[in-house]
Amino acid sequence: MQKIGPWFDEARTSQDRWSALPPFSLQTFDTALNAQAIGVRSFDPEIQSEARSTLDQLLELDRTVGALAPAFGVRGGAANGMAALKRFIADGLNEYGEKKADKSLGAQSTLSAWLHFGMLSPAQILDDIFDYLGDSENSSTKQNSLFSGLELKRPTVAAFVEQLVVRRELAANLCRFNHLYDKWEGLPNWSRASLLKHASDTRLWRYSALELETAETHDSYWNAAQQQLRKSGFIHNHMRMYWGKKILEWSKTPEEAFYTAIRLNDRWALDGRDANGYAGVAWCFGTHDRPWTERPIFGMVRYMNDKGLERKFKMAPYLEKWLS
C-alpha cells in the first residue's frame, strides 16, 4: 500500500501499479505471538463482567444485533480461521475463478471475517496456497512477482489472489490516503456531481432505512441478499454490488443512500467497519470505477438490474436458501 502511493480511482490502475513494483518480500513470523509469549495475564472474569457495560458505552457496541446461528459454522479465533482456510484450499480454491459468481453454489472463501479481526493474515494465506501448489520458489520468496504467469498457469488461484491482495490493498489504500473514505464527500467529484444532477429524478420505488434493513422491498433478489447479510454476516460479492446499487436507486437522495449502505454494512457484516466494506460501498457510488452512459437516477454511475442477475446466475437456489 505504501509503495503504491496515494489513493486513486480506477481498480485497473491498482493492478498495473502492483505488477510494476520491483520484487519485495511478504514478511511472515516464525514464532507465534500468544498471551504467554508477550507476558499478558488473564483477566478476572468478574472484572470482565462488571466492565462490559462500561466498555459497550465507550466503544458504542450494538448488542441488539445478536450472535449468529451455529448453523452457519462461523466461529471466531485463529484456530477456526485456519480450519476455514484449509477447507477453502481443499474444496473451493480450484473452482474459485470459475464458480465464484454462481450463487447457488456459494463458492466463496468467506475468510473476510477472520482477516478483519486479525485472526488470519494475507501472508499466511499466501503461504498456505503456495504450499498447496507445491511452488517452492514463490513459497520461499513470497514476492509480488507471484502475479507474473499465475493467470496463465492457475487462473482460479490468480482470481483469488487478485481479491486477497490487489483488491484488499486497494481498499486499504483508499482508507489510508482519503480521510473521507466513509463520507459522501469522499466519493469522486464526477460521481457526486452526476448523482446530484439526477437527485430529483422520479423513483418508481422508494424505501425507508428501516424497510431496507428488514428486507421489506418488492425485489426478492435484494431481499435475499439482505437476509443473507443479517443471518450469516456475509453477503455474496456480486450480490453486494447489486445490494448497494438498489439502495441508491430506492433512497430519497444519493447521499442518504450512501449513509444507509454504510450503516447496514457496518452493523450486519462480520467484516463491517473495515476498509473492504467502505471501498465496496463506495464502489457502488463510483469509487474505483469510471463514468458510464448517463441515465436517470444513476447519472454516469454504473447501473445494475435484476435482468443482469438472471442472465448470469442461477437465482432460484439463492432465493430458496435465504428467503425460506
Short mmCIF file of C-alpha atoms in Angstrom, two decimals:
data_model
loop_
_atom_site.label_atom_id
_atom_site.label_comp_id
_atom_site.label_asym_id
_atom_site.label_seq_id
_atom_site.Cartn_x
_atom_site.Cartn_y
_atom_site.Cartn_z
CA MET A 1 0.00 0.00 0.00
CA GLN A 2 2.74 2.45 0.96
CA LYS A 3 4.78 1.57 -2.12
CA ILE A 4 1.85 2.17 -4.49
CA GLY A 5 1.31 5.70 -3.19
CA PRO A 6 -1.75 7.97 -2.78
CA TRP A 7 -5.20 6.56 -3.44
CA PHE A 8 -6.63 6.56 -6.93
CA ASP A 9 -9.97 5.82 -8.53
CA GLU A 10 -9.67 3.03 -11.05
CA ALA A 11 -9.10 -0.53 -9.81
CA ARG A 12 -7.27 -1.46 -13.01
CA THR A 13 -4.63 1.15 -12.18
CA SER A 14 -4.01 -0.60 -8.87
CA GLN A 15 -3.18 -3.92 -10.50
CA ASP A 16 -0.95 -2.23 -13.07
CA ARG A 17 0.99 -0.38 -10.36
CA TRP A 18 1.31 -3.50 -8.25
CA SER A 19 2.68 -5.54 -11.15
CA ALA A 20 5.18 -2.79 -11.96
CA LEU A 21 6.71 -2.76 -8.47
CA PRO A 22 10.17 -4.31 -8.04
CA PRO A 23 10.14 -7.63 -6.13
CA PHE A 24 9.69 -7.35 -2.38
CA SER A 25 9.15 -9.88 0.38
CA LEU A 26 5.92 -10.54 2.23
CA GLN A 27 7.12 -10.95 5.80
CA THR A 28 5.91 -13.81 7.98
CA PHE A 29 6.79 -14.63 11.59
CA ASP A 30 8.36 -17.90 12.64
CA THR A 31 7.29 -17.63 16.29
CA ALA A 32 3.64 -17.44 17.28
CA LEU A 33 2.85 -14.44 19.47
CA ASN A 34 0.39 -15.58 22.12
CA ALA A 35 -0.55 -14.16 25.51
CA GLN A 36 2.15 -16.15 27.29
CA ALA A 37 4.87 -15.13 24.84
CA ILE A 38 4.25 -11.41 25.33
CA GLY A 39 3.57 -11.62 29.07
CA VAL A 40 -0.16 -10.83 29.14
CA ARG A 41 -2.01 -12.27 32.14
CA SER A 42 -5.65 -13.31 32.00
CA PHE A 43 -8.32 -11.03 33.48
CA ASP A 44 -10.57 -11.91 36.37
CA PRO A 45 -13.99 -12.98 34.93
CA GLU A 46 -15.80 -10.79 37.47
CA ILE A 47 -13.87 -7.74 36.33
CA GLN A 48 -14.69 -8.59 32.73
CA SER A 49 -18.40 -8.89 33.55
CA GLU A 50 -18.53 -5.65 35.53
CA ALA A 51 -16.64 -3.74 32.89
CA ARG A 52 -18.74 -4.96 29.99
CA SER A 53 -21.46 -2.31 30.16
CA THR A 54 -18.89 0.46 30.51
CA LEU A 55 -16.89 -0.87 27.60
CA ASP A 56 -20.05 -1.17 25.50
CA GLN A 57 -20.75 2.52 26.09
CA LEU A 58 -17.20 3.61 25.38
CA LEU A 59 -16.96 1.53 22.21
CA GLU A 60 -20.58 2.20 21.14
CA LEU A 61 -21.15 -1.54 20.68
CA ASP A 62 -24.55 -2.62 19.35
CA ARG A 63 -25.58 -5.75 21.25
CA THR A 64 -29.03 -5.82 19.61
CA VAL A 65 -27.60 -7.49 16.51
CA GLY A 66 -27.13 -10.73 18.42
CA ALA A 67 -25.00 -13.77 17.70
CA LEU A 68 -25.11 -15.80 14.51
CA ALA A 69 -26.87 -19.14 14.50
CA PRO A 70 -24.44 -22.09 14.86
CA ALA A 71 -25.80 -23.48 11.58
CA PHE A 72 -23.64 -21.04 9.65
CA GLY A 73 -20.50 -22.57 11.11
CA VAL A 74 -18.67 -19.29 11.71
CA ARG A 75 -16.75 -19.15 14.97
CA GLY A 76 -14.03 -16.71 15.92
CA GLY A 77 -10.44 -17.46 16.76
CA ALA A 78 -7.27 -18.18 14.84
CA ALA A 79 -7.76 -21.96 15.02
CA ASN A 80 -11.21 -21.73 13.43
CA GLY A 81 -9.87 -19.31 10.83
CA MET A 82 -7.09 -21.71 9.90
CA ALA A 83 -9.60 -24.56 9.66
CA ALA A 84 -11.77 -22.47 7.34
CA LEU A 85 -8.71 -21.64 5.23
CA LYS A 86 -7.76 -25.31 4.91
CA ARG A 87 -11.32 -26.21 3.88
CA PHE A 88 -11.33 -23.49 1.25
CA ILE A 89 -7.97 -24.51 -0.20
CA ALA A 90 -9.04 -28.15 -0.34
CA ASP A 91 -12.61 -27.68 -1.59
CA GLY A 92 -13.01 -24.24 -3.14
CA LEU A 93 -9.77 -22.75 -4.43
CA ASN A 94 -9.62 -24.73 -7.67
CA GLU A 95 -13.14 -23.61 -8.59
CA TYR A 96 -12.92 -20.03 -7.34
CA GLY A 97 -12.27 -18.29 -10.64
CA GLU A 98 -14.88 -20.31 -12.50
CA LYS A 99 -17.69 -20.59 -9.95
CA LYS A 100 -17.25 -17.73 -7.52
CA ALA A 101 -20.20 -15.92 -9.13
CA ASP A 102 -22.56 -18.93 -9.04
CA LYS A 103 -24.64 -18.01 -6.01
CA SER A 104 -26.40 -21.36 -5.99
CA LEU A 105 -23.05 -22.95 -5.09
CA GLY A 106 -21.91 -20.29 -2.64
CA ALA A 107 -18.34 -20.68 -3.89
CA GLN A 108 -16.55 -18.01 -1.87
CA SER A 109 -13.70 -18.14 0.60
CA THR A 110 -15.72 -16.48 3.44
CA LEU A 111 -12.39 -15.68 5.09
CA SER A 112 -13.06 -11.95 5.38
CA ALA A 113 -14.26 -12.07 8.99
CA TRP A 114 -11.05 -13.73 10.23
CA LEU A 115 -8.99 -11.31 8.14
CA HIS A 116 -10.93 -8.39 9.58
CA PHE A 117 -10.30 -9.39 13.20
CA GLY A 118 -6.64 -10.23 12.60
CA MET A 119 -7.12 -13.97 13.13
CA LEU A 120 -5.76 -14.69 9.65
CA SER A 121 -3.18 -12.71 7.70
CA PRO A 122 -2.88 -12.41 3.91
CA ALA A 123 0.74 -13.55 4.19
CA GLN A 124 -0.32 -16.74 5.99
CA ILE A 125 -2.99 -17.41 3.37
CA LEU A 126 -0.48 -16.97 0.54
CA ASP A 127 1.96 -19.24 2.37
CA ASP A 128 -0.62 -22.00 2.62
CA ILE A 129 -1.68 -21.58 -1.01
CA PHE A 130 1.91 -21.89 -2.24
CA ASP A 131 2.41 -24.95 -0.04
CA TYR A 132 -0.71 -26.47 -1.57
CA LEU A 133 0.54 -25.69 -5.09
CA GLY A 134 3.97 -27.10 -4.29
CA ASP A 135 5.53 -23.84 -5.52
CA SER A 136 8.77 -23.81 -3.53
CA GLU A 137 10.19 -20.77 -5.32
CA ASN A 138 7.27 -18.46 -4.56
CA SER A 139 6.79 -20.04 -1.14
CA SER A 140 10.33 -19.12 -0.14
CA THR A 141 10.50 -15.62 -1.64
CA LYS A 142 6.83 -14.59 -1.33
CA GLN A 143 7.33 -11.76 -3.76
CA ASN A 144 4.84 -9.65 -5.65
CA SER A 145 6.18 -11.37 -8.76
CA LEU A 146 3.73 -14.14 -7.84
CA PHE A 147 1.32 -12.41 -10.23
CA SER A 148 3.52 -12.98 -13.26
CA GLY A 149 2.32 -16.04 -15.13
CA LEU A 150 -0.12 -17.13 -12.43
CA GLU A 151 -3.13 -16.13 -14.51
CA LEU A 152 -1.98 -18.48 -17.26
CA LYS A 153 -0.86 -21.37 -15.04
CA ARG A 154 -3.58 -21.30 -12.38
CA PRO A 155 -6.37 -18.86 -13.31
CA THR A 156 -8.58 -19.92 -10.40
CA VAL A 157 -5.80 -19.23 -7.92
CA ALA A 158 -4.98 -15.95 -9.66
CA ALA A 159 -8.60 -14.83 -9.30
CA PHE A 160 -8.48 -15.42 -5.55
CA VAL A 161 -5.06 -13.81 -5.10
CA GLU A 162 -6.29 -10.76 -7.02
CA GLN A 163 -9.11 -10.38 -4.48
CA LEU A 164 -6.93 -11.14 -1.47
CA VAL A 165 -4.02 -8.87 -2.38
CA VAL A 166 -4.85 -6.33 -5.09
CA ARG A 167 -8.45 -5.54 -4.12
CA ARG A 168 -7.73 -5.66 -0.40
CA GLU A 169 -4.71 -3.39 -0.73
CA LEU A 170 -6.71 -1.04 -2.95
CA ALA A 171 -9.31 -0.74 -0.18
CA ALA A 172 -6.60 -0.12 2.42
CA ASN A 173 -5.06 2.46 0.10
CA LEU A 174 -8.40 4.28 -0.13
CA CYS A 175 -8.77 4.48 3.65
CA ARG A 176 -5.11 5.39 4.19
CA PHE A 177 -4.97 8.29 1.76
CA ASN A 178 -8.60 9.51 1.64
CA HIS A 179 -9.67 10.51 5.16
CA LEU A 180 -13.26 10.93 3.89
CA TYR A 181 -13.48 7.26 2.86
CA ASP A 182 -16.77 6.74 4.75
CA LYS A 183 -18.24 10.15 3.91
CA TRP A 184 -20.30 11.29 0.95
CA GLU A 185 -17.69 13.98 0.30
CA GLY A 186 -15.05 11.27 -0.16
CA LEU A 187 -16.62 9.98 -3.37
CA PRO A 188 -15.13 11.05 -6.72
CA ASN A 189 -16.15 14.53 -7.84
CA TRP A 190 -17.57 13.25 -11.13
CA SER A 191 -19.87 10.71 -9.48
CA ARG A 192 -21.18 13.08 -6.82
CA ALA A 193 -21.88 15.76 -9.41
CA SER A 194 -23.64 13.29 -11.68
CA LEU A 195 -25.73 11.77 -8.89
CA LEU A 196 -26.75 15.19 -7.57
CA LYS A 197 -27.75 16.22 -11.08
CA HIS A 198 -30.25 13.34 -11.07
CA ALA A 199 -31.23 13.51 -7.39
CA SER A 200 -34.72 14.80 -8.23
CA ASP A 201 -35.41 12.15 -10.87
CA THR A 202 -38.62 10.17 -10.35
CA ARG A 203 -38.08 6.95 -8.43
CA LEU A 204 -40.57 4.16 -9.10
CA TRP A 205 -39.80 2.61 -5.73
CA ARG A 206 -38.70 4.32 -2.52
CA TYR A 207 -37.98 2.67 0.81
CA SER A 208 -37.08 3.91 4.26
CA ALA A 209 -33.90 2.80 6.00
CA LEU A 210 -35.99 0.54 8.28
CA GLU A 211 -37.75 -1.13 5.34
CA LEU A 212 -34.39 -1.81 3.75
CA GLU A 213 -32.88 -3.16 6.95
CA THR A 214 -35.78 -5.58 7.45
CA ALA A 215 -35.74 -6.66 3.78
CA GLU A 216 -39.25 -5.41 3.01
CA THR A 217 -38.94 -4.46 -0.66
CA HIS A 218 -40.65 -5.65 -3.85
CA ASP A 219 -37.36 -7.19 -5.09
CA SER A 220 -36.90 -10.80 -3.96
CA TYR A 221 -33.26 -10.83 -5.09
CA TRP A 222 -32.43 -7.81 -2.98
CA ASN A 223 -34.39 -9.16 -0.02
CA ALA A 224 -32.43 -12.42 -0.24
CA ALA A 225 -29.14 -10.52 -0.21
CA GLN A 226 -30.18 -8.50 2.85
CA GLN A 227 -31.36 -11.65 4.62
CA GLN A 228 -28.07 -13.35 3.82
CA LEU A 229 -26.29 -10.41 5.40
CA ARG A 230 -28.49 -10.46 8.51
CA LYS A 231 -28.47 -14.23 9.00
CA SER A 232 -24.90 -15.14 8.10
CA GLY A 233 -22.90 -11.93 8.48
CA PHE A 234 -21.75 -12.31 4.87
CA ILE A 235 -23.12 -11.25 1.51
CA HIS A 236 -22.07 -12.67 -1.82
CA ASN A 237 -19.61 -10.42 -3.68
CA HIS A 238 -21.80 -9.85 -6.74
CA MET A 239 -24.95 -9.53 -4.66
CA ARG A 240 -23.24 -6.91 -2.51
CA MET A 241 -22.83 -4.79 -5.63
CA TYR A 242 -26.48 -5.27 -6.59
CA TRP A 243 -27.48 -4.59 -2.98
CA GLY A 244 -25.68 -1.24 -2.93
CA LYS A 245 -26.92 -0.17 -6.36
CA LYS A 246 -30.53 -0.74 -5.38
CA ILE A 247 -30.16 1.21 -2.15
CA LEU A 248 -29.01 4.09 -4.37
CA GLU A 249 -31.99 3.62 -6.68
CA TRP A 250 -34.62 3.39 -3.92
CA SER A 251 -33.48 6.08 -1.48
CA LYS A 252 -34.73 9.65 -1.31
CA THR A 253 -31.32 11.12 -2.18
CA PRO A 254 -27.97 9.64 -3.21
CA GLU A 255 -26.36 10.99 -0.04
CA GLU A 256 -28.99 9.28 2.12
CA ALA A 257 -28.41 6.08 0.14
CA PHE A 258 -24.67 6.19 0.77
CA TYR A 259 -25.01 6.52 4.53
CA THR A 260 -27.74 3.86 4.66
CA ALA A 261 -25.47 1.38 2.87
CA ILE A 262 -22.54 2.23 5.16
CA ARG A 263 -24.67 1.79 8.28
CA LEU A 264 -26.22 -1.52 7.19
CA ASN A 265 -22.88 -2.99 6.18
CA ASP A 266 -21.17 -1.83 9.37
CA ARG A 267 -23.99 -3.17 11.53
CA TRP A 268 -24.61 -6.58 9.99
CA ALA A 269 -21.45 -7.71 8.20
CA LEU A 270 -18.90 -9.76 10.13
CA ASP A 271 -16.25 -7.80 8.25
CA GLY A 272 -18.06 -4.48 8.67
CA ARG A 273 -16.20 -1.37 9.86
CA ASP A 274 -13.40 -2.46 7.55
CA ALA A 275 -11.56 -0.95 4.59
CA ASN A 276 -13.00 -3.61 2.28
CA GLY A 277 -16.53 -2.73 3.32
CA TYR A 278 -16.04 1.00 2.88
CA ALA A 279 -14.44 0.53 -0.53
CA GLY A 280 -17.20 -1.89 -1.55
CA VAL A 281 -19.96 0.56 -0.67
CA ALA A 282 -18.09 3.46 -2.27
CA TRP A 283 -17.70 1.42 -5.46
CA CYS A 284 -21.50 1.32 -5.80
CA PHE A 285 -21.36 5.12 -5.94
CA GLY A 286 -18.47 5.45 -8.41
CA THR A 287 -15.24 4.96 -6.45
CA HIS A 288 -12.66 2.77 -8.26
CA ASP A 289 -14.86 2.89 -11.36
CA ARG A 290 -15.29 5.05 -14.44
CA PRO A 291 -18.18 7.13 -15.83
CA TRP A 292 -20.77 5.17 -17.82
CA THR A 293 -23.57 6.21 -20.17
CA GLU A 294 -25.79 8.73 -18.39
CA ARG A 295 -29.20 7.51 -17.27
CA PRO A 296 -31.95 8.56 -14.81
CA ILE A 297 -31.20 8.41 -11.07
CA PHE A 298 -27.72 6.90 -11.55
CA GLY A 299 -26.34 9.60 -13.80
CA MET A 300 -22.99 8.31 -15.04
CA VAL A 301 -22.57 5.81 -12.18
CA ARG A 302 -22.66 2.15 -13.24
CA TYR A 303 -26.17 0.64 -13.29
CA MET A 304 -27.25 -2.90 -12.33
CA ASN A 305 -30.65 -4.59 -12.58
CA ASP A 306 -32.36 -7.90 -11.90
CA LYS A 307 -32.26 -8.93 -15.56
CA GLY A 308 -28.48 -8.90 -15.39
CA LEU A 309 -28.57 -11.28 -12.45
CA GLU A 310 -30.89 -13.64 -14.29
CA ARG A 311 -28.69 -13.68 -17.39
CA LYS A 312 -25.56 -14.56 -15.45
CA PHE A 313 -26.56 -16.64 -12.46
CA LYS A 314 -28.86 -19.31 -11.08
CA MET A 315 -31.07 -17.29 -8.79
CA ALA A 316 -33.70 -19.83 -7.70
CA PRO A 317 -31.44 -21.75 -5.25
CA TYR A 318 -30.21 -18.46 -3.79
CA LEU A 319 -33.78 -17.31 -3.14
CA GLU A 320 -34.74 -20.66 -1.68
CA LYS A 321 -31.81 -20.62 0.72
CA TRP A 322 -32.18 -17.11 2.09
CA LEU A 323 -35.92 -16.39 1.86
CA SER A 324 -37.15 -19.69 3.28
#
